[in-house]
Coordinates of C-alpha atoms in Angstrom, one line a residue:
M1 CA 96.5 211.9 132.5
R2 CA 97.9 210.8 129.7
G3 CA 99.7 207.8 131.0
E4 CA 103.2 209.1 131.1
S5 CA 105.9 209.0 133.7
V6 CA 105.9 211.9 136.4
K7 CA 109.6 212.9 137.8
A8 CA 108.1 213.2 141.7
K9 CA 107.9 209.1 141.2
P10 CA 110.4 207.6 138.1
D11 CA 108.9 204.4 136.9
N12 CA 110.3 201.2 137.6
I13 CA 111.5 198.9 135.3
I14 CA 108.1 196.9 135.5
Q15 CA 106.1 200.2 135.2
A16 CA 107.7 201.2 132.2
I17 CA 107.3 198.3 130.2
L18 CA 103.6 198.1 131.2
R19 CA 103.4 201.7 130.2
T20 CA 104.8 201.2 127.0
M21 CA 102.5 198.3 126.1
G22 CA 100.0 200.4 127.5
R23 CA 100.5 202.9 124.6
H24 CA 101.3 200.4 121.8
R25 CA 98.5 197.8 122.3
Q26 CA 98.4 196.8 119.1
A27 CA 102.2 196.1 118.4
T28 CA 101.7 194.7 122.0
A29 CA 99.2 192.2 121.4
A30 CA 100.9 191.4 118.1
V31 CA 104.0 190.1 120.3
V32 CA 102.2 188.2 122.4
M33 CA 100.4 186.3 120.0
A34 CA 103.9 185.8 118.0
M35 CA 105.4 184.5 121.3
L36 CA 102.2 181.8 122.0
T37 CA 102.2 180.7 118.4
F38 CA 105.9 180.1 118.8
S39 CA 105.5 178.4 122.2
G40 CA 102.6 176.3 120.5
F41 CA 105.0 175.4 117.6
L42 CA 108.0 174.6 120.1
M43 CA 105.3 171.9 122.1
M44 CA 104.4 170.7 118.8
V45 CA 108.0 170.2 117.5
I46 CA 109.2 168.6 120.9
V47 CA 106.5 166.4 121.4
I48 CA 106.7 165.1 117.8
Y49 CA 110.5 164.5 118.5
A50 CA 109.8 162.5 121.2
Q51 CA 107.2 160.7 119.6
V52 CA 109.8 159.6 116.5
A53 CA 112.5 159.2 119.2
L54 CA 110.6 156.9 120.8
A55 CA 109.1 155.2 117.7
R56 CA 112.7 154.7 116.7
A57 CA 113.8 153.4 120.3
Q58 CA 110.8 150.5 119.8
A59 CA 111.7 150.0 116.1
R60 CA 115.7 149.7 117.1
E61 CA 114.7 147.3 120.3
Q62 CA 112.5 145.2 118.1
T63 CA 115.2 144.9 115.6
V64 CA 117.3 143.5 118.1
A65 CA 114.8 141.4 119.5
N66 CA 114.5 139.9 116.0
L67 CA 118.5 139.6 115.7
L68 CA 118.4 137.6 119.1
T69 CA 115.5 135.2 117.5
M70 CA 117.7 134.8 114.3
V71 CA 120.8 134.1 116.2
Q72 CA 118.6 131.5 118.4
R73 CA 117.4 130.0 115.3
Q74 CA 120.8 129.2 114.0
G75 CA 122.4 128.2 117.5
S76 CA 119.3 125.8 117.4
L77 CA 120.0 125.0 114.2
I78 CA 123.7 124.3 114.7
D79 CA 123.1 122.7 118.4
G80 CA 121.1 120.2 116.7
Q81 CA 123.6 119.3 114.0
F82 CA 125.7 119.0 116.5
L83 CA 123.6 116.4 118.3
K84 CA 123.2 114.4 115.0
Y85 CA 127.1 113.7 115.1
E86 CA 126.9 112.9 118.7
G87 CA 124.0 110.4 117.7
L88 CA 126.1 108.7 114.9
L89 CA 129.1 108.7 117.0
S90 CA 127.4 106.7 119.1
V91 CA 126.2 104.1 116.4
I92 CA 130.2 103.5 116.0
A93 CA 131.0 102.9 119.6
T94 CA 128.2 101.2 120.3
T95 CA 128.8 98.7 117.3
A96 CA 132.2 98.7 118.2
V97 CA 132.1 97.4 122.1
D98 CA 129.2 94.8 120.9
N99 CA 131.4 93.3 118.0
L100 CA 134.3 93.0 120.4
A101 CA 132.0 91.5 123.1
G102 CA 130.4 89.2 121.2
G103 CA 132.3 88.5 117.8
I104 CA 131.3 88.5 114.5
R105 CA 129.8 86.1 111.8
E106 CA 132.3 87.3 108.9
E107 CA 136.1 87.0 109.1
P108 CA 136.6 90.6 107.1
D109 CA 139.7 91.1 105.5
V110 CA 142.3 93.5 107.4
Y111 CA 144.5 95.9 105.9
M112 CA 147.2 98.0 107.1
A113 CA 147.9 101.3 106.7
S114 CA 151.3 100.2 104.8
D115 CA 149.0 98.1 102.7
F116 CA 147.3 100.9 101.4
D117 CA 150.7 103.0 100.7
A118 CA 151.8 100.1 98.5
E119 CA 148.2 99.6 96.8
K120 CA 148.2 95.9 97.9
Q121 CA 145.8 93.4 96.1
G122 CA 142.5 93.7 97.1
I123 CA 142.5 97.2 98.5
Q124 CA 139.9 99.2 96.4
L125 CA 141.6 102.6 96.6
V126 CA 140.1 105.7 94.5
D127 CA 141.4 109.1 93.5
S128 CA 139.6 111.2 95.9
S129 CA 139.6 115.1 95.1
R130 CA 138.0 115.6 98.7
Y131 CA 140.9 113.7 100.4
N132 CA 143.9 114.8 98.1
T133 CA 145.2 111.3 98.1
K134 CA 143.7 107.8 97.6
V135 CA 141.3 106.7 99.9
S136 CA 138.9 103.5 100.1
I137 CA 135.6 103.4 100.7
A138 CA 135.4 99.7 101.0
N139 CA 138.4 99.1 103.7
T140 CA 139.1 100.1 106.9
A141 CA 143.2 101.0 107.6
F142 CA 144.8 99.8 110.7
V143 CA 147.6 101.1 112.6
L144 CA 149.6 99.4 115.1
P145 CA 152.5 101.2 117.4
E146 CA 155.8 99.9 117.6
G147 CA 156.7 96.5 119.0
L148 CA 152.8 95.5 118.7
R149 CA 152.7 92.5 116.9
P150 CA 149.5 92.0 114.3
D151 CA 149.2 88.5 114.9
T152 CA 148.6 89.2 118.6
V153 CA 145.4 91.4 118.1
K154 CA 144.4 89.8 115.2
Y155 CA 140.8 89.1 116.7
D156 CA 140.6 92.8 117.9
M157 CA 141.6 93.8 114.0
E158 CA 138.6 91.5 112.5
R159 CA 136.0 92.7 114.8
L160 CA 137.2 96.6 114.0
A161 CA 136.8 96.0 110.4
A162 CA 133.8 94.6 110.2
L163 CA 132.7 97.9 111.0
K164 CA 133.5 99.3 107.8
K165 CA 129.4 99.1 106.9
H166 CA 128.8 100.9 109.7
H167 CA 131.4 104.0 108.9
Y168 CA 129.5 104.1 105.5
K169 CA 126.5 104.7 106.5
V170 CA 127.1 107.0 109.1
L171 CA 129.8 109.3 107.0
L172 CA 126.8 109.4 104.6
R173 CA 124.5 110.0 107.2
S174 CA 126.0 112.9 108.3
H175 CA 125.0 114.6 105.4
S176 CA 121.6 113.7 105.0
E177 CA 119.5 110.5 106.1
D178 CA 118.5 110.1 102.4
A179 CA 122.1 109.9 102.0
A180 CA 122.5 106.6 103.2
T181 CA 120.1 105.1 100.5
Y182 CA 122.2 106.3 97.9
T183 CA 123.4 104.0 95.0
P184 CA 127.2 103.1 95.0
K185 CA 128.1 105.2 92.3
R186 CA 126.4 108.2 94.3
A187 CA 127.6 107.6 97.2
E188 CA 131.3 107.1 96.2
R189 CA 131.0 110.1 94.5
A190 CA 129.4 112.1 97.7
L191 CA 132.3 110.7 99.8
T192 CA 135.6 111.4 98.0
D193 CA 134.7 114.3 95.8
V194 CA 131.9 116.2 96.6
G195 CA 132.6 115.8 100.7
V196 CA 130.4 115.0 104.0
P197 CA 130.9 116.6 107.1
I198 CA 132.3 113.7 108.8
A199 CA 135.8 113.3 107.4
W200 CA 136.9 110.8 109.5
A201 CA 135.6 107.9 111.7
Y202 CA 137.9 105.8 113.7
V203 CA 138.4 103.4 117.0
G204 CA 141.3 102.7 119.2
L205 CA 142.0 100.2 121.5
D206 CA 143.8 100.4 124.9
N207 CA 146.0 97.6 123.5
G208 CA 147.2 100.0 120.4
V209 CA 144.7 99.0 117.5
F210 CA 143.8 102.0 115.6
S211 CA 141.0 101.5 112.7
V212 CA 140.6 104.2 110.7
Y213 CA 137.6 105.0 107.9
P214 CA 137.9 105.7 105.0
G215 CA 141.2 103.4 104.4
H216 CA 144.2 105.4 103.6
G217 CA 147.9 105.4 104.3
A218 CA 150.4 108.1 104.6
F219 CA 150.7 107.6 108.5
P220 CA 153.9 109.0 110.0
D221 CA 156.5 106.7 111.4
G222 CA 155.7 106.1 115.3
F223 CA 151.6 107.1 114.9
D224 CA 149.9 105.7 118.4
H225 CA 146.5 106.9 118.5
R226 CA 147.5 106.9 122.5
D227 CA 149.4 110.2 122.3
S228 CA 146.5 111.8 120.2
P229 CA 144.3 114.7 122.1
W230 CA 141.1 113.2 121.3
Y231 CA 142.0 110.0 122.7
D232 CA 143.1 111.7 126.2
L233 CA 140.0 113.8 125.8
A234 CA 137.5 111.0 126.4
V235 CA 139.5 108.6 128.5
G236 CA 137.6 108.1 131.7
T237 CA 134.5 110.1 130.8
H238 CA 131.3 108.7 129.7
G239 CA 129.2 109.7 126.7
P240 CA 130.6 112.3 123.7
Q241 CA 133.2 114.8 124.2
W242 CA 133.9 117.8 122.3
G243 CA 137.4 118.7 121.8
A244 CA 139.4 121.7 120.8
P245 CA 140.5 122.1 116.9
S246 CA 143.6 120.1 115.5
L247 CA 145.3 120.1 112.6
D248 CA 144.2 116.8 110.5
L249 CA 147.3 114.6 109.8
T250 CA 146.2 113.8 106.2
G251 CA 146.0 117.6 105.2
L252 CA 142.4 118.6 105.3
G253 CA 143.5 121.5 107.3
L254 CA 141.2 122.1 110.9
V255 CA 138.9 119.8 112.5
L256 CA 136.8 119.3 115.3
T257 CA 136.5 116.0 117.0
C258 CA 134.1 114.4 119.0
A259 CA 135.5 111.5 120.8
Q260 CA 133.6 108.6 123.4
A261 CA 134.8 106.6 125.6
L262 CA 134.4 102.6 125.3
Y263 CA 133.3 100.2 128.0
T264 CA 132.6 96.5 128.6
D265 CA 129.2 95.6 130.2
D266 CA 131.0 95.7 133.5
D267 CA 132.5 98.9 132.9
Q268 CA 136.2 98.0 132.2
P269 CA 138.0 100.7 129.9
L270 CA 138.4 99.3 126.1
G271 CA 139.2 102.4 124.2
V272 CA 137.7 105.2 122.5
A273 CA 136.0 105.9 119.1
G274 CA 136.1 109.3 117.6
I275 CA 134.5 111.3 114.2
D276 CA 136.2 114.2 112.8
V277 CA 134.2 117.0 111.3
T278 CA 136.1 119.8 109.0
F279 CA 135.7 123.2 109.8
D280 CA 135.4 124.3 106.4
Y281 CA 131.6 122.5 106.4
I282 CA 130.9 123.9 109.5
I283 CA 131.8 127.5 108.5
E284 CA 129.9 127.5 105.2
D285 CA 127.0 125.3 106.1
L286 CA 126.1 126.2 109.7
L287 CA 127.9 129.0 110.8
V288 CA 126.7 132.1 109.0
A289 CA 122.7 132.5 109.2
P290 CA 121.3 133.4 105.6
E291 CA 120.1 136.9 107.3
F292 CA 124.1 137.1 107.8
A293 CA 125.3 136.1 104.5
D294 CA 127.4 138.9 102.4
K295 CA 127.0 140.9 105.3
E296 CA 130.8 142.8 105.2
G297 CA 131.9 143.2 108.5
V298 CA 129.8 140.8 110.4
E299 CA 131.2 137.6 112.0
A300 CA 130.1 134.3 113.6
F301 CA 131.8 132.5 116.3
L302 CA 131.5 129.4 118.1
L303 CA 132.5 129.7 121.9
D304 CA 133.3 127.2 124.5
A305 CA 132.2 126.5 128.0
E306 CA 134.9 129.1 129.1
G307 CA 134.4 131.7 126.3
N308 CA 137.5 130.2 124.3
I309 CA 137.0 130.6 120.3
V310 CA 136.3 127.0 118.7
I311 CA 135.4 128.4 115.4
R312 CA 135.0 131.8 113.6
S313 CA 133.5 132.2 110.3
T314 CA 136.4 134.2 109.0
S315 CA 138.4 131.1 109.0
A316 CA 137.1 129.5 106.3
G317 CA 139.3 128.4 103.5
K318 CA 142.5 129.1 105.2
E319 CA 145.4 127.0 105.1
Y320 CA 146.7 125.2 108.4
R321 CA 150.2 123.3 107.8
G322 CA 153.1 122.2 110.3
A323 CA 155.4 119.7 110.7
N324 CA 154.0 116.6 110.7
T325 CA 155.4 114.8 114.0
G326 CA 153.3 112.0 113.9
K327 CA 150.9 113.3 116.7
Q328 CA 147.5 115.2 116.1
R329 CA 148.4 119.0 117.3
Q330 CA 145.9 120.9 118.4
I331 CA 145.5 124.7 117.8
R332 CA 145.2 127.3 120.8
M333 CA 142.5 129.5 120.1
P334 CA 142.0 132.9 122.1
E335 CA 139.7 133.9 124.2
Y336 CA 136.9 136.2 123.2
H337 CA 137.9 139.7 122.6
H338 CA 134.9 140.8 124.7
E339 CA 134.9 140.3 128.1
A340 CA 131.5 141.3 129.2
V341 CA 130.4 138.2 126.8
V342 CA 133.0 135.7 128.2
Q343 CA 131.3 136.3 131.7
A344 CA 127.8 135.8 130.4
V345 CA 129.2 132.7 128.7
K346 CA 130.7 131.4 132.0
E347 CA 127.5 132.4 134.3
K348 CA 125.0 130.6 131.0
R349 CA 123.4 133.9 130.1
S350 CA 122.3 134.8 126.5
G351 CA 121.7 138.3 125.4
Q352 CA 123.3 141.0 123.5
I353 CA 125.7 144.2 124.3
E354 CA 126.8 147.0 122.3
A355 CA 131.0 147.5 123.0
R356 CA 134.1 149.0 121.3
G357 CA 135.6 146.4 119.1
P358 CA 138.8 146.1 116.9
E359 CA 136.7 148.5 114.2
G360 CA 134.6 150.4 116.2
M361 CA 131.3 149.9 118.1
E362 CA 130.0 146.2 117.8
L363 CA 126.4 144.8 118.7
V364 CA 127.4 141.2 119.5
V365 CA 124.1 138.9 119.7
Y366 CA 125.2 135.4 121.7
T367 CA 123.4 132.7 122.8
R368 CA 123.5 129.4 124.8
M369 CA 123.4 125.9 122.7
H370 CA 122.1 123.7 125.5
S371 CA 123.0 120.5 124.4
I372 CA 126.3 120.9 124.1
G373 CA 127.3 124.2 126.3
W374 CA 128.6 126.2 123.8
Y375 CA 127.9 129.4 122.5
Y376 CA 126.8 130.9 118.9
V377 CA 127.8 134.3 118.8
V378 CA 127.3 137.1 115.9
A379 CA 129.2 140.4 115.8
G380 CA 129.3 143.5 113.6
D381 CA 129.4 147.3 113.2
V382 CA 126.2 148.3 114.8
S383 CA 125.0 150.2 111.8
T384 CA 125.4 146.9 109.6
M385 CA 123.4 144.5 112.1
L386 CA 120.4 146.9 112.5
N387 CA 120.2 147.0 109.1
L388 CA 119.6 143.5 108.1
D389 CA 117.1 142.4 105.2

């Protein structure tokens, strides 16, 4: 009757708990209220945590999307510049074919590279900090292979020498369209001291005639442009062809060459025209987007259609030297270190991945440059990449 247990029928555990709760109703009510309060608080914490996690995930997703937009924008800018260089090369190629086919009204002076070495009278040489030697922006230099006499190819050399005014404008326009209107003094300074993207413009004919602008000497013995990688790159093709990095013979370091085969109106091969763009210009002015500038650990790359590294931003200012054998030496560049990115390049996909790199977890964002088929890639530490200003 007092609500206590009896010996005749002992309580089980549940009955004992209920009997105890009945005797201590106030304490039981307090415990129940505390449990309900704690449960409500716990549920609130879980909901808030889920909302915060969702907000963080959405913010991270938006940051990655912004990164992809930045990379795509810079990739399009680089692609546009490469298309511009291709257009300038086409000017040289078309004019060279026209000159060789239709003749020229003028009879320009023709100077061999050896004339520049001897500083022959009539050649307008200037000391150039850009080229670290004396060059001429008023004259084209010619080199002939052993056994080819100048008098047998005088016609071709005169017609290629007439390209000098086109070479002059092409080099200036590689900097900007306004540069083509510079005064002679300002243009000379831009070409010989400040520097412009295209360092050299040249034409090599199948018969062995080679012309280069700006004119200069110091060609190695036995030089024959037909042994050069850029010549093999374009022979038998149509349109501009970008090659692998190569070591400039004059000491400018690594250059990236674009070459285009020359054909007569009836599709007979004449030779190859080419331009060299210096690595340092591409890296300093094109490769690193403003958003990634001064971000330690962030690196930008250009990959070819097979996923091989063509240029990387950490190559800026590096010295590349080698024995001068008289032949332009290509530099073998490695395959990009993330296999997933290489596979995406081969499948022509753009996107991003997170993967372990040499220094830890990396966020890699890559986009295809549709005009030339290469890829622009930006990679760096995940936290650094996700905290760009």
